[in-house]
N, CA, C and O atoms as a GROMACS GRO file, in nm:
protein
  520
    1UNK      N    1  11.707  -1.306  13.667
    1UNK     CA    2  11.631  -1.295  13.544
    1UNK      C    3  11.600  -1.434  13.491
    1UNK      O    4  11.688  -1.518  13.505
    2UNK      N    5  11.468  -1.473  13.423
    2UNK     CA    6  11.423  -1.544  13.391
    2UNK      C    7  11.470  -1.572  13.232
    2UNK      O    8  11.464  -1.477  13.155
    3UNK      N    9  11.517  -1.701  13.182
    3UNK     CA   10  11.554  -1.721  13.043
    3UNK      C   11  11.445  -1.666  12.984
    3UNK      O   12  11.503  -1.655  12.876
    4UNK      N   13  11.312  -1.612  12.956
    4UNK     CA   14  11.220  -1.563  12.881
    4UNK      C   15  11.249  -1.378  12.892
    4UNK      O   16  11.262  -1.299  12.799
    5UNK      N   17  11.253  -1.354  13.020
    5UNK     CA   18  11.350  -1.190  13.039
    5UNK      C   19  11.461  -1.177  12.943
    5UNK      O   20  11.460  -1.098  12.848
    6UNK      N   21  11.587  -1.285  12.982
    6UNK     CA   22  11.673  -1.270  12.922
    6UNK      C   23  11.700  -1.277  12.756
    6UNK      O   24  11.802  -1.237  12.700
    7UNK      N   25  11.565  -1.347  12.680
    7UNK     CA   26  11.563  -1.351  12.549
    7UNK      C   27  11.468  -1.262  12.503
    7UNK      O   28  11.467  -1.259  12.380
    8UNK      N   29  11.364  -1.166  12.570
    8UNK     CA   30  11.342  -1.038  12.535
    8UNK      C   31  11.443  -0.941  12.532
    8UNK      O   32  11.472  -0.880  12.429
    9UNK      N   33  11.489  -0.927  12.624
    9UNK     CA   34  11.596  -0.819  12.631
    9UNK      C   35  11.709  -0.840  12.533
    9UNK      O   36  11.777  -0.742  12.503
   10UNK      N   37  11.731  -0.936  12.490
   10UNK     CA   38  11.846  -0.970  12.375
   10UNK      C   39  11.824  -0.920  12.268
   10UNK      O   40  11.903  -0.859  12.196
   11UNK      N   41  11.659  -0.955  12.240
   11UNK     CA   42  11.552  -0.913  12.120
   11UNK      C   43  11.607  -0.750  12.108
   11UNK      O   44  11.705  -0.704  12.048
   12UNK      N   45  11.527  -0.699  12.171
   12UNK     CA   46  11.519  -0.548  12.182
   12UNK      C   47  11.660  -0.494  12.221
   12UNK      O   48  11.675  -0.374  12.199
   13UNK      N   49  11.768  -0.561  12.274
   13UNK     CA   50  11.881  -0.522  12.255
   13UNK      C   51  11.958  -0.498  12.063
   13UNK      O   52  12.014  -0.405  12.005
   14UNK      N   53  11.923  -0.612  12.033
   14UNK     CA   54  11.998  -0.645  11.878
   14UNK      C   55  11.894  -0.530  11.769
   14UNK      O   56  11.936  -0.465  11.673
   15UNK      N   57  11.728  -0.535  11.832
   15UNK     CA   58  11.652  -0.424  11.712
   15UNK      C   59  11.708  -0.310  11.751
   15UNK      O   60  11.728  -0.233  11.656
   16UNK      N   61  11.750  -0.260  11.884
   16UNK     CA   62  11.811  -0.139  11.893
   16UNK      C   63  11.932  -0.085  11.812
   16UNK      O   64  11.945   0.022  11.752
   17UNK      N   65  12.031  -0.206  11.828
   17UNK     CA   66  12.154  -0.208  11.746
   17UNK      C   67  12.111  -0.190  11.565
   17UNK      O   68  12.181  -0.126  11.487
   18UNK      N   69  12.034  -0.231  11.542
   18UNK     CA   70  12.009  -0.269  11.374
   18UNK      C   71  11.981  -0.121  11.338
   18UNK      O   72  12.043  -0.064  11.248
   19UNK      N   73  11.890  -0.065  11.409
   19UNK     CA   74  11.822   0.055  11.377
   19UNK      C   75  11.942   0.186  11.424
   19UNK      O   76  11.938   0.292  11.362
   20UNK      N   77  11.997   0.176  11.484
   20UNK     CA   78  12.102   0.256  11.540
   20UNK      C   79  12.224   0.275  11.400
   20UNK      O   80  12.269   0.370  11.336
   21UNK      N   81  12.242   0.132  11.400
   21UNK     CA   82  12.350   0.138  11.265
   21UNK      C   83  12.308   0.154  11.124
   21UNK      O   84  12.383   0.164  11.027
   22UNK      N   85  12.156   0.155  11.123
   22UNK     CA   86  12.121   0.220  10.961
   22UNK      C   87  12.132   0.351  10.998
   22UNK      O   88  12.169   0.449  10.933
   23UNK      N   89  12.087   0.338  11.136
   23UNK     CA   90  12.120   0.524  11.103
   23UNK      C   91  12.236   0.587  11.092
   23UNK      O   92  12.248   0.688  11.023
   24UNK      N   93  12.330   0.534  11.157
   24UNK     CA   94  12.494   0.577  11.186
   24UNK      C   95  12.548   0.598  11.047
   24UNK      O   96  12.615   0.698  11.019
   25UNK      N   97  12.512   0.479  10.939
   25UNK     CA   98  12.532   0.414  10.826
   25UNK      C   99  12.484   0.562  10.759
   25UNK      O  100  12.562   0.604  10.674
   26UNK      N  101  12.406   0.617  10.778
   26UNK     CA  102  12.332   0.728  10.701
   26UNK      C  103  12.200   0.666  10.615
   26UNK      O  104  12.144   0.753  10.548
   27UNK      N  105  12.144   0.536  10.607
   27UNK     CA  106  12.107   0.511  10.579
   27UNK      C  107  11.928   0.508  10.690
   27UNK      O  108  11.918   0.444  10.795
   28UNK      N  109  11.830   0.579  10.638
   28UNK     CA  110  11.755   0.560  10.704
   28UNK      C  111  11.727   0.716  10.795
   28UNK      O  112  11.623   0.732  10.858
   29UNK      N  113  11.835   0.822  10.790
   29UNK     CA  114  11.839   0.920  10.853
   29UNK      C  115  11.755   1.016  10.760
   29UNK      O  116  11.777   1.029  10.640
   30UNK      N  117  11.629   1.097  10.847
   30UNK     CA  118  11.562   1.196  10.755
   30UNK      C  119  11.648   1.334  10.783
   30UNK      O  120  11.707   1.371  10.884
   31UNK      N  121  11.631   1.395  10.651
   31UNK     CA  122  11.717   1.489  10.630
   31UNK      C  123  11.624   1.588  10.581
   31UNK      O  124  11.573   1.579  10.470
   32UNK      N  125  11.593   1.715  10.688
   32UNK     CA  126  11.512   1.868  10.634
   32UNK      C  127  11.571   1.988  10.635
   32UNK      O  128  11.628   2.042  10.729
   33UNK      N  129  11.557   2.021  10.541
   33UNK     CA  130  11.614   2.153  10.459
   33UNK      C  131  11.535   2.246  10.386
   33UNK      O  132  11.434   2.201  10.332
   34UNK      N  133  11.557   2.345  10.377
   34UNK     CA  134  11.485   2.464  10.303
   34UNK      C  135  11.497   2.384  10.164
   34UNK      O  136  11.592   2.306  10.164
   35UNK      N  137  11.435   2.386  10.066
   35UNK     CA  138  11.454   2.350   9.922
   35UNK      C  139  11.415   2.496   9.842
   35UNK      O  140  11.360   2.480   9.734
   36UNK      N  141  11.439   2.636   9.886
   36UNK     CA  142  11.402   2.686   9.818
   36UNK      C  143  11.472   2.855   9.861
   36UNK      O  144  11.501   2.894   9.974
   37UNK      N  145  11.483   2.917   9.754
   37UNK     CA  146  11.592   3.064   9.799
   37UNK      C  147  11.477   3.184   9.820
   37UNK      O  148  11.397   3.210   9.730
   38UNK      N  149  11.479   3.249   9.936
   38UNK     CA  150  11.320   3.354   9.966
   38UNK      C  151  11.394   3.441   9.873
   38UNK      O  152  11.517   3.444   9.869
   39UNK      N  153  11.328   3.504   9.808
   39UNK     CA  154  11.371   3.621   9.692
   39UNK      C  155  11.306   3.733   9.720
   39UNK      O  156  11.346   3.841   9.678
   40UNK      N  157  11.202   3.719   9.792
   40UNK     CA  158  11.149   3.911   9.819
   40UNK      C  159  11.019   3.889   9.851
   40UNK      O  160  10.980   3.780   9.892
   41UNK      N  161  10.931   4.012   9.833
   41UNK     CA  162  10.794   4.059   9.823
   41UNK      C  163  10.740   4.110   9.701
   41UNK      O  164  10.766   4.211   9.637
   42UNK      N  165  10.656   4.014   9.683
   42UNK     CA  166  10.590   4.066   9.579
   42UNK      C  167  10.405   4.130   9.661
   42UNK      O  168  10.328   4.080   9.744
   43UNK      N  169  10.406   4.245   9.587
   43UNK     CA  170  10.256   4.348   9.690
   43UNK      C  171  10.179   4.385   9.525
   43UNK      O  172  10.212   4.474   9.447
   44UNK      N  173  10.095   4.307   9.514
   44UNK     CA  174   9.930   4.333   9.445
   44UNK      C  175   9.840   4.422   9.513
   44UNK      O  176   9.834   4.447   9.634
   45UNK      N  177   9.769   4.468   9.416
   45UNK     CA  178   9.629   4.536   9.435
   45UNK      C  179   9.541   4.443   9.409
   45UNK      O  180   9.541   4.395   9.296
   46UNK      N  181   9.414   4.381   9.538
   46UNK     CA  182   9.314   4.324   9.499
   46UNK      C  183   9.273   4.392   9.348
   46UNK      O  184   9.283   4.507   9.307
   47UNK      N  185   9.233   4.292   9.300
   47UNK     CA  186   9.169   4.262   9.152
   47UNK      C  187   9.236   4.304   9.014
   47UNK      O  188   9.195   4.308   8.898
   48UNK      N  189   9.380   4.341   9.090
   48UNK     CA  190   9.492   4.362   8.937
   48UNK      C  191   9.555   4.239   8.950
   48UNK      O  192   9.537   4.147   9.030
   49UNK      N  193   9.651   4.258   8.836
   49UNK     CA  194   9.716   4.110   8.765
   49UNK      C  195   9.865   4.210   8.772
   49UNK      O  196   9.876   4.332   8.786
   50UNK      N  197   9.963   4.110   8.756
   50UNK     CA  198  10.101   4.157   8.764
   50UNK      C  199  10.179   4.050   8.703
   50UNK      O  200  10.178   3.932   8.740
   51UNK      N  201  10.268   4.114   8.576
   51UNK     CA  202  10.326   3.986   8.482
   51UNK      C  203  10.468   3.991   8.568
   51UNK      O  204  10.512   4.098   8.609
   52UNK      N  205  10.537   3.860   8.591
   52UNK     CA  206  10.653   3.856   8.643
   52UNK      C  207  10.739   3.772   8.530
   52UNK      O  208  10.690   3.691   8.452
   53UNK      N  209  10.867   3.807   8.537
   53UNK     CA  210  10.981   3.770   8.407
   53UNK      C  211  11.049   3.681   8.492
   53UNK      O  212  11.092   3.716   8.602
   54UNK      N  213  11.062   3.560   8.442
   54UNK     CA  214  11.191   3.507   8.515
   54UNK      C  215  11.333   3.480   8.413
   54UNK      O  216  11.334   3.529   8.300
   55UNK      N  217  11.417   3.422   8.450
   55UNK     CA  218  11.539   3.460   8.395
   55UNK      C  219  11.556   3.277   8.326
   55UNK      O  220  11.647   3.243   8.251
   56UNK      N  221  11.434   3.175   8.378
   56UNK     CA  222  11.501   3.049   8.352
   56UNK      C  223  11.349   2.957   8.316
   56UNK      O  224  11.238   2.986   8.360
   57UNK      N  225  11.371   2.878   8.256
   57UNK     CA  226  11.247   2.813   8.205
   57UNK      C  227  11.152   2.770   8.369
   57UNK      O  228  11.202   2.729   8.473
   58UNK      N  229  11.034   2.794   8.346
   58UNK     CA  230  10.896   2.770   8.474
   58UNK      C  231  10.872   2.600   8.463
   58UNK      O  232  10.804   2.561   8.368
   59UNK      N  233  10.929   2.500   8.562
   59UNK     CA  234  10.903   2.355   8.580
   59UNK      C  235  10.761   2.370   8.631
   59UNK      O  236  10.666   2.354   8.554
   60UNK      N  237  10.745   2.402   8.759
   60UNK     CA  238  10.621   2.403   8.843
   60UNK      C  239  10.570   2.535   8.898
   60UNK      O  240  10.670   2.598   8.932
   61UNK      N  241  10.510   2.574   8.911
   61UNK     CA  242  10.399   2.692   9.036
   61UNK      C  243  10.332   2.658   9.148
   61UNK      O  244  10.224   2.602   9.128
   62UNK      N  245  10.366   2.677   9.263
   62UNK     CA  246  10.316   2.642   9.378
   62UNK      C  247  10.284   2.797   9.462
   62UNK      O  248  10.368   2.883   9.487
   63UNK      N  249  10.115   2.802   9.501
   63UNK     CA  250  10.094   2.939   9.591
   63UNK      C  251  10.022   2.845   9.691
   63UNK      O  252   9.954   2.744   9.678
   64UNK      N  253  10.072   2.930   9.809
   64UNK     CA  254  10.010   2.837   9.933
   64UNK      C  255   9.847   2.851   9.970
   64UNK      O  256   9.789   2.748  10.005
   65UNK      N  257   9.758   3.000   9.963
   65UNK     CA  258   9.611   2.997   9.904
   65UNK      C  259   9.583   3.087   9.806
   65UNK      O  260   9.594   3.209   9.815
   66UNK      N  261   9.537   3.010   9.696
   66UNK     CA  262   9.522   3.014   9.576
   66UNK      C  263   9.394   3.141   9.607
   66UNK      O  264   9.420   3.256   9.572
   67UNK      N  265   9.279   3.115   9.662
   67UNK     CA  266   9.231   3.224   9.720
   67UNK      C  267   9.257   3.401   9.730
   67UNK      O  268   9.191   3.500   9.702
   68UNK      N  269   9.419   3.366   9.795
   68UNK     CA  270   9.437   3.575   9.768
   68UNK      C  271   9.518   3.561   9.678
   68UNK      O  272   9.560   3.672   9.647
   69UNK      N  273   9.568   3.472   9.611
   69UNK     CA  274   9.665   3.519   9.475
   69UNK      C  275   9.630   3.408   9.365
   69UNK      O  276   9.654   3.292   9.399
   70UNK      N  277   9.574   3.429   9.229
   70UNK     CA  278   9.554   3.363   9.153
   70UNK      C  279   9.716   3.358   9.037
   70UNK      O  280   9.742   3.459   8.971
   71UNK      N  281   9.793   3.254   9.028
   71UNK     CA  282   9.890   3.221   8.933
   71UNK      C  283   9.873   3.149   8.795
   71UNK      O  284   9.819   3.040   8.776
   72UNK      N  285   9.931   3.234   8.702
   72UNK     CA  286   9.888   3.167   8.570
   72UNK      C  287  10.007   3.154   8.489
   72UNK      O  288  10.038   3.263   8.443
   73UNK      N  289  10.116   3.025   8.441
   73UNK     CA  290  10.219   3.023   8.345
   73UNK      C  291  10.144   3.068   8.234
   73UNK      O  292  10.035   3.021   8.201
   74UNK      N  293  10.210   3.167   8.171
   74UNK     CA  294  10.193   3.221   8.002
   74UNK      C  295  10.290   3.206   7.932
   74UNK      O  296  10.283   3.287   7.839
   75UNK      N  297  10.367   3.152   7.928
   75UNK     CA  298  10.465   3.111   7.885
   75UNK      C  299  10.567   3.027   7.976
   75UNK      O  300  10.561   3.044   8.098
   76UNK      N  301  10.670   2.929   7.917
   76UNK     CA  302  10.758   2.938   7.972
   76UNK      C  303  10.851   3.013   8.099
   76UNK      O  304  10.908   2.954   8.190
   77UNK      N  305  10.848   3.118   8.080
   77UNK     CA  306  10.919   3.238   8.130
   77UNK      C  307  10.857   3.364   8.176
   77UNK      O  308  10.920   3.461   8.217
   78UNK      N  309  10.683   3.352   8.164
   78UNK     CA  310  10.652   3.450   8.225
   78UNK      C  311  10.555   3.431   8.309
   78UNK      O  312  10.537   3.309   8.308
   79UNK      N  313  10.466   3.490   8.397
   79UNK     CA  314  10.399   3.449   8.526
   79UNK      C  315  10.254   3.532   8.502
   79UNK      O  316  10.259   3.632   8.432
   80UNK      N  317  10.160   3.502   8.544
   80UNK     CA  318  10.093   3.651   8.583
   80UNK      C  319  10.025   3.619   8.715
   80UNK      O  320   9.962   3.515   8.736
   81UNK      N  321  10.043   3.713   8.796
   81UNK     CA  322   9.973   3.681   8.955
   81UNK      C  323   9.874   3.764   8.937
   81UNK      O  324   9.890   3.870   8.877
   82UNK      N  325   9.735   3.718   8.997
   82UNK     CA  326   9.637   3.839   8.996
   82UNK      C  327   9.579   3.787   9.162
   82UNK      O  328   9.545   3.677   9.204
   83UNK      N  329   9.590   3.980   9.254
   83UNK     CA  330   9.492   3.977   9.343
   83UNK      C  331   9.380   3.941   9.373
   83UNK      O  332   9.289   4.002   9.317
   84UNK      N  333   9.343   3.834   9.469
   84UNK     CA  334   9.193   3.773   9.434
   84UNK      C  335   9.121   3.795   9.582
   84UNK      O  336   9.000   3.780   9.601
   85UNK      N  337   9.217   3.832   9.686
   85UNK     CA  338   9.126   3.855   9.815
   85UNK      C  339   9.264   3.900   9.895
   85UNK      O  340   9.367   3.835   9.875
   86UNK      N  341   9.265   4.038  10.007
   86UNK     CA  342   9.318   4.072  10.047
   86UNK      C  343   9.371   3.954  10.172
   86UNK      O  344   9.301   3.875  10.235
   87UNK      N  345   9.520   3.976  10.179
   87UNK     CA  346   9.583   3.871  10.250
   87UNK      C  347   9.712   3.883  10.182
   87UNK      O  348   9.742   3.966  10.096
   88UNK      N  349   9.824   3.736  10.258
   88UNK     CA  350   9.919   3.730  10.242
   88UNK      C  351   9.962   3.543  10.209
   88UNK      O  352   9.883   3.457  10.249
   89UNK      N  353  10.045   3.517  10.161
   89UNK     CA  354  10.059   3.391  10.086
   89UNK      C  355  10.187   3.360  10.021
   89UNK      O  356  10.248   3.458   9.978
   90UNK      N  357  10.228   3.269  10.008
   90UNK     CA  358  10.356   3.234   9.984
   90UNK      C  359  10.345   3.186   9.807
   90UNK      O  360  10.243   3.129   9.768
   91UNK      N  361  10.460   3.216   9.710
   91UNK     CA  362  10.444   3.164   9.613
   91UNK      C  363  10.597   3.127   9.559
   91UNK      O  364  10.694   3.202   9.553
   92UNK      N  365  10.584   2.961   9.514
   92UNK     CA  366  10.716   2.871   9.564
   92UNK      C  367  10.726   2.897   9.336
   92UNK      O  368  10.617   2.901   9.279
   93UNK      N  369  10.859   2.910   9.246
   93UNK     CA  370  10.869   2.857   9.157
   93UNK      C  371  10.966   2.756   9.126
   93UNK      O  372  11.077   2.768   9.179
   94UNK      N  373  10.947   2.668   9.060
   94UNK     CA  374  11.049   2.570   9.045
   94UNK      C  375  11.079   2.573   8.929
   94UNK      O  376  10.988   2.590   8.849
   95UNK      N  377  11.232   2.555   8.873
   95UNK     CA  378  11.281   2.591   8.769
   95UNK      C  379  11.342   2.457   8.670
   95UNK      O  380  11.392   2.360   8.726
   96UNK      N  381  11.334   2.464   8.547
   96UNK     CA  382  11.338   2.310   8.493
   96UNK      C  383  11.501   2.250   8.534
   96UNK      O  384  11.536   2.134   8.515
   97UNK      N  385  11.574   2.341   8.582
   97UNK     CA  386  11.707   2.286   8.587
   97UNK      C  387  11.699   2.273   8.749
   97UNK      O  388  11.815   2.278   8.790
   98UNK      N  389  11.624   2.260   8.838
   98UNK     CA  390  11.606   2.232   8.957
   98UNK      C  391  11.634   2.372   9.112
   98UNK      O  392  11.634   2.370   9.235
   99UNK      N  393  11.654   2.466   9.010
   99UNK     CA  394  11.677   2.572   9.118
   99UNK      C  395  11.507   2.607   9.160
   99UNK      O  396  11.407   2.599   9.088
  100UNK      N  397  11.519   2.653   9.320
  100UNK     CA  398  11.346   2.706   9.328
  100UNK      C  399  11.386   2.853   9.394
  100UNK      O  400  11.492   2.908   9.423
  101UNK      N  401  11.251   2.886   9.401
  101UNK     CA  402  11.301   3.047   9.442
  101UNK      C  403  11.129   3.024   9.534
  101UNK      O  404  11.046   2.934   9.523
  102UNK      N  405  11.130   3.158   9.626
  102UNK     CA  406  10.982   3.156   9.711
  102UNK      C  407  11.016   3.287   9.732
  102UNK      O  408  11.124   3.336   9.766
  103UNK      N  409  10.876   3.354   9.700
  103UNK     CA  410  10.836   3.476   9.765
  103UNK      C  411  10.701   3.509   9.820
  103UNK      O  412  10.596   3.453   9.788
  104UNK      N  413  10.717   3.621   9.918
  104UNK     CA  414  10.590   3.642   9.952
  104UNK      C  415  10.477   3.751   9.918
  104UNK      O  416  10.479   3.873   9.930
  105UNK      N  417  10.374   3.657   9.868
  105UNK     CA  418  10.332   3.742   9.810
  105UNK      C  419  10.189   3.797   9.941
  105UNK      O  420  10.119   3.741  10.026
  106UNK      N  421  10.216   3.977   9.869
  106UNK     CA  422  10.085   4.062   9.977
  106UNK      C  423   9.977   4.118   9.908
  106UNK      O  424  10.003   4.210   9.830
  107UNK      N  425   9.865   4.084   9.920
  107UNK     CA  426   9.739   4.138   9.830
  107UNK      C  427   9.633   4.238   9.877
  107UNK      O  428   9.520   4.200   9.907
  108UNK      N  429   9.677   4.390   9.885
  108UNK     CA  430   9.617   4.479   9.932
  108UNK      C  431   9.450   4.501   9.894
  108UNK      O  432   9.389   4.432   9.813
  109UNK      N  433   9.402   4.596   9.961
  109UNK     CA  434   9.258   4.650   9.903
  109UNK      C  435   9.317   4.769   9.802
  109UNK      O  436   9.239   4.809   9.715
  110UNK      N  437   9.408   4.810   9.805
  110UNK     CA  438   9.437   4.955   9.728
  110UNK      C  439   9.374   5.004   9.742
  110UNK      O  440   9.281   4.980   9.666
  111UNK      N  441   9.344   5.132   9.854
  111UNK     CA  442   9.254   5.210   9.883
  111UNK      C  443   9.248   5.299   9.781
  111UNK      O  444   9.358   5.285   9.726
  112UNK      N  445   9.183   5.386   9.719
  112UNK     CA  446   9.179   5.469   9.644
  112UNK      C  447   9.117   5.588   9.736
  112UNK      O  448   9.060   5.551   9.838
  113UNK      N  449   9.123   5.742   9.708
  113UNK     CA  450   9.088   5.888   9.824
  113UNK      C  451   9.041   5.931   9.691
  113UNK      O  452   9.107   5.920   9.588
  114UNK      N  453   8.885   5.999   9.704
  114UNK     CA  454   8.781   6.049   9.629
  114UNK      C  455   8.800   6.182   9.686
  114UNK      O  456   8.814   6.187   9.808
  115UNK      N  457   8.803   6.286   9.623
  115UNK     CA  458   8.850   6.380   9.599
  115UNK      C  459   8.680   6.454   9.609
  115UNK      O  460   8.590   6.434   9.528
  116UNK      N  461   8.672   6.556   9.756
  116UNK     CA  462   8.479   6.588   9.695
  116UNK      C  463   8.526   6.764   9.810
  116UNK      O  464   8.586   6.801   9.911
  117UNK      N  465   8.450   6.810   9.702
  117UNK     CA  466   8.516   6.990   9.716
  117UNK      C  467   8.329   6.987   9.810
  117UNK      O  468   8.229   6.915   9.810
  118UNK      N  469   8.368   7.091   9.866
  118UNK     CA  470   8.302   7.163  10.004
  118UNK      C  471   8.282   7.328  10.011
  118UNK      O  472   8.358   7.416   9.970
  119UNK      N  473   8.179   7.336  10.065
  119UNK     CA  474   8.220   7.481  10.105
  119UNK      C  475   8.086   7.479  10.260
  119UNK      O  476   7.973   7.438  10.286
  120UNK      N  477   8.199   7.555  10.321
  120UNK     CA  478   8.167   7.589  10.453
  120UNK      C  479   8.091   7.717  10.529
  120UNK      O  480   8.150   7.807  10.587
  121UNK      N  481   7.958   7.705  10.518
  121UNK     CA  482   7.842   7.820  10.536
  121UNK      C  483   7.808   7.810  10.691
  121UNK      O  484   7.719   7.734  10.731
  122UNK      N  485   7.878   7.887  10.774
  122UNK     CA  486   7.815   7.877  10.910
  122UNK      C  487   7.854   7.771  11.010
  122UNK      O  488   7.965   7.746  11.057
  123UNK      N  489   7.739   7.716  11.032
  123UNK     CA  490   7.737   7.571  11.146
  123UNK      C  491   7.680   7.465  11.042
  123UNK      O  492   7.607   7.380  11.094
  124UNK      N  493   7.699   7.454  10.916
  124UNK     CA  494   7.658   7.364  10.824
  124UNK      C  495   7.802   7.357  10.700
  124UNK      O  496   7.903   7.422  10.676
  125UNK      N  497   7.718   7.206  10.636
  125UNK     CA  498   7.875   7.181  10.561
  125UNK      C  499   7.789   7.125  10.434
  125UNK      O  500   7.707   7.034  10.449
  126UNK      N  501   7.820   7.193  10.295
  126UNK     CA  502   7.733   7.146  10.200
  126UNK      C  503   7.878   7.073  10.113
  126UNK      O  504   7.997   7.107  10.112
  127UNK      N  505   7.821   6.985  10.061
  127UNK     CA  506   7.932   6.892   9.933
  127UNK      C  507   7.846   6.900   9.785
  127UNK      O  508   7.729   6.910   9.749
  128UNK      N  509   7.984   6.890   9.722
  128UNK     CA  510   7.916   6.897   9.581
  128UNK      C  511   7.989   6.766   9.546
  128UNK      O  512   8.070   6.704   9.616
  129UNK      N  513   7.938   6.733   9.405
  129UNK     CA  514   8.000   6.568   9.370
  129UNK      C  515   7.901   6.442   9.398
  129UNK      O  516   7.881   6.371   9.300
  130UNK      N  517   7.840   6.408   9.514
  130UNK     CA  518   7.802   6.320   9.580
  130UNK      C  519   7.715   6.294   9.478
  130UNK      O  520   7.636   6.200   9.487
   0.00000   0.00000   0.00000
């Protein structure tokens, strides 16, 4: 080995060491974790609203698309989610004393069944209602 080999390799020997021991150190180590407790399902009807109670003052509101679930603080302590397009979406709250909670929220069409009376003459089918 050439003294110019041998004083690279020293180099990149000692940055290896430096970076090794911040990390060992704990210093410098990334650390990922859930920051948040899944609490359930929450299921809307496109184009209704739904007030939710929480038990602890509202810091922040986070929905992942704002699109199928519209979120509105009305207070402190109360929520209102309204269905805005069928789909599914996550909605994160954060609480002023640092607890968070996440649920998922599901935003149906709510089908509704129309109710249409008939009567049956033969090989034909007449409706009334329409």
């Amino acid at each position: 080995m050439t003294f110019r080999h041998t004083f690279i390799f020293l180099i990149v020997f000692i940055s290896v060491l430096c970076v090794c021991n911040n990390t060992w150190a704990g210093r410098g180590k990334l650390r990922i974790s859930r920051a948040t407790i899944y609490k359930g399902d929450i299921k809307i009807k496109l184009g209704e609203a739904t007030d939710f109670k929480t038990s602890r003052d509202v810091k922040s509101i986070a929905v992942g698309t704002d699109a199928i679930a519209d979120v509105l603080a009305l207070s402190p302590r109360l929520i209102r989610i309204v269905g805005m397009k069928p789909g599914e979406t996550n909605l994160i709250i954060r609480y002023s004393d640092g607890y968070a909670e996440e649920f998922h929220v599901m935003v149906n069409k709510g089908y509704t069944v129309e109710v249409i009376s008939g009567i049956n003459t033969r090989d034909s089918l007449s409706l009334s209602g329409w």
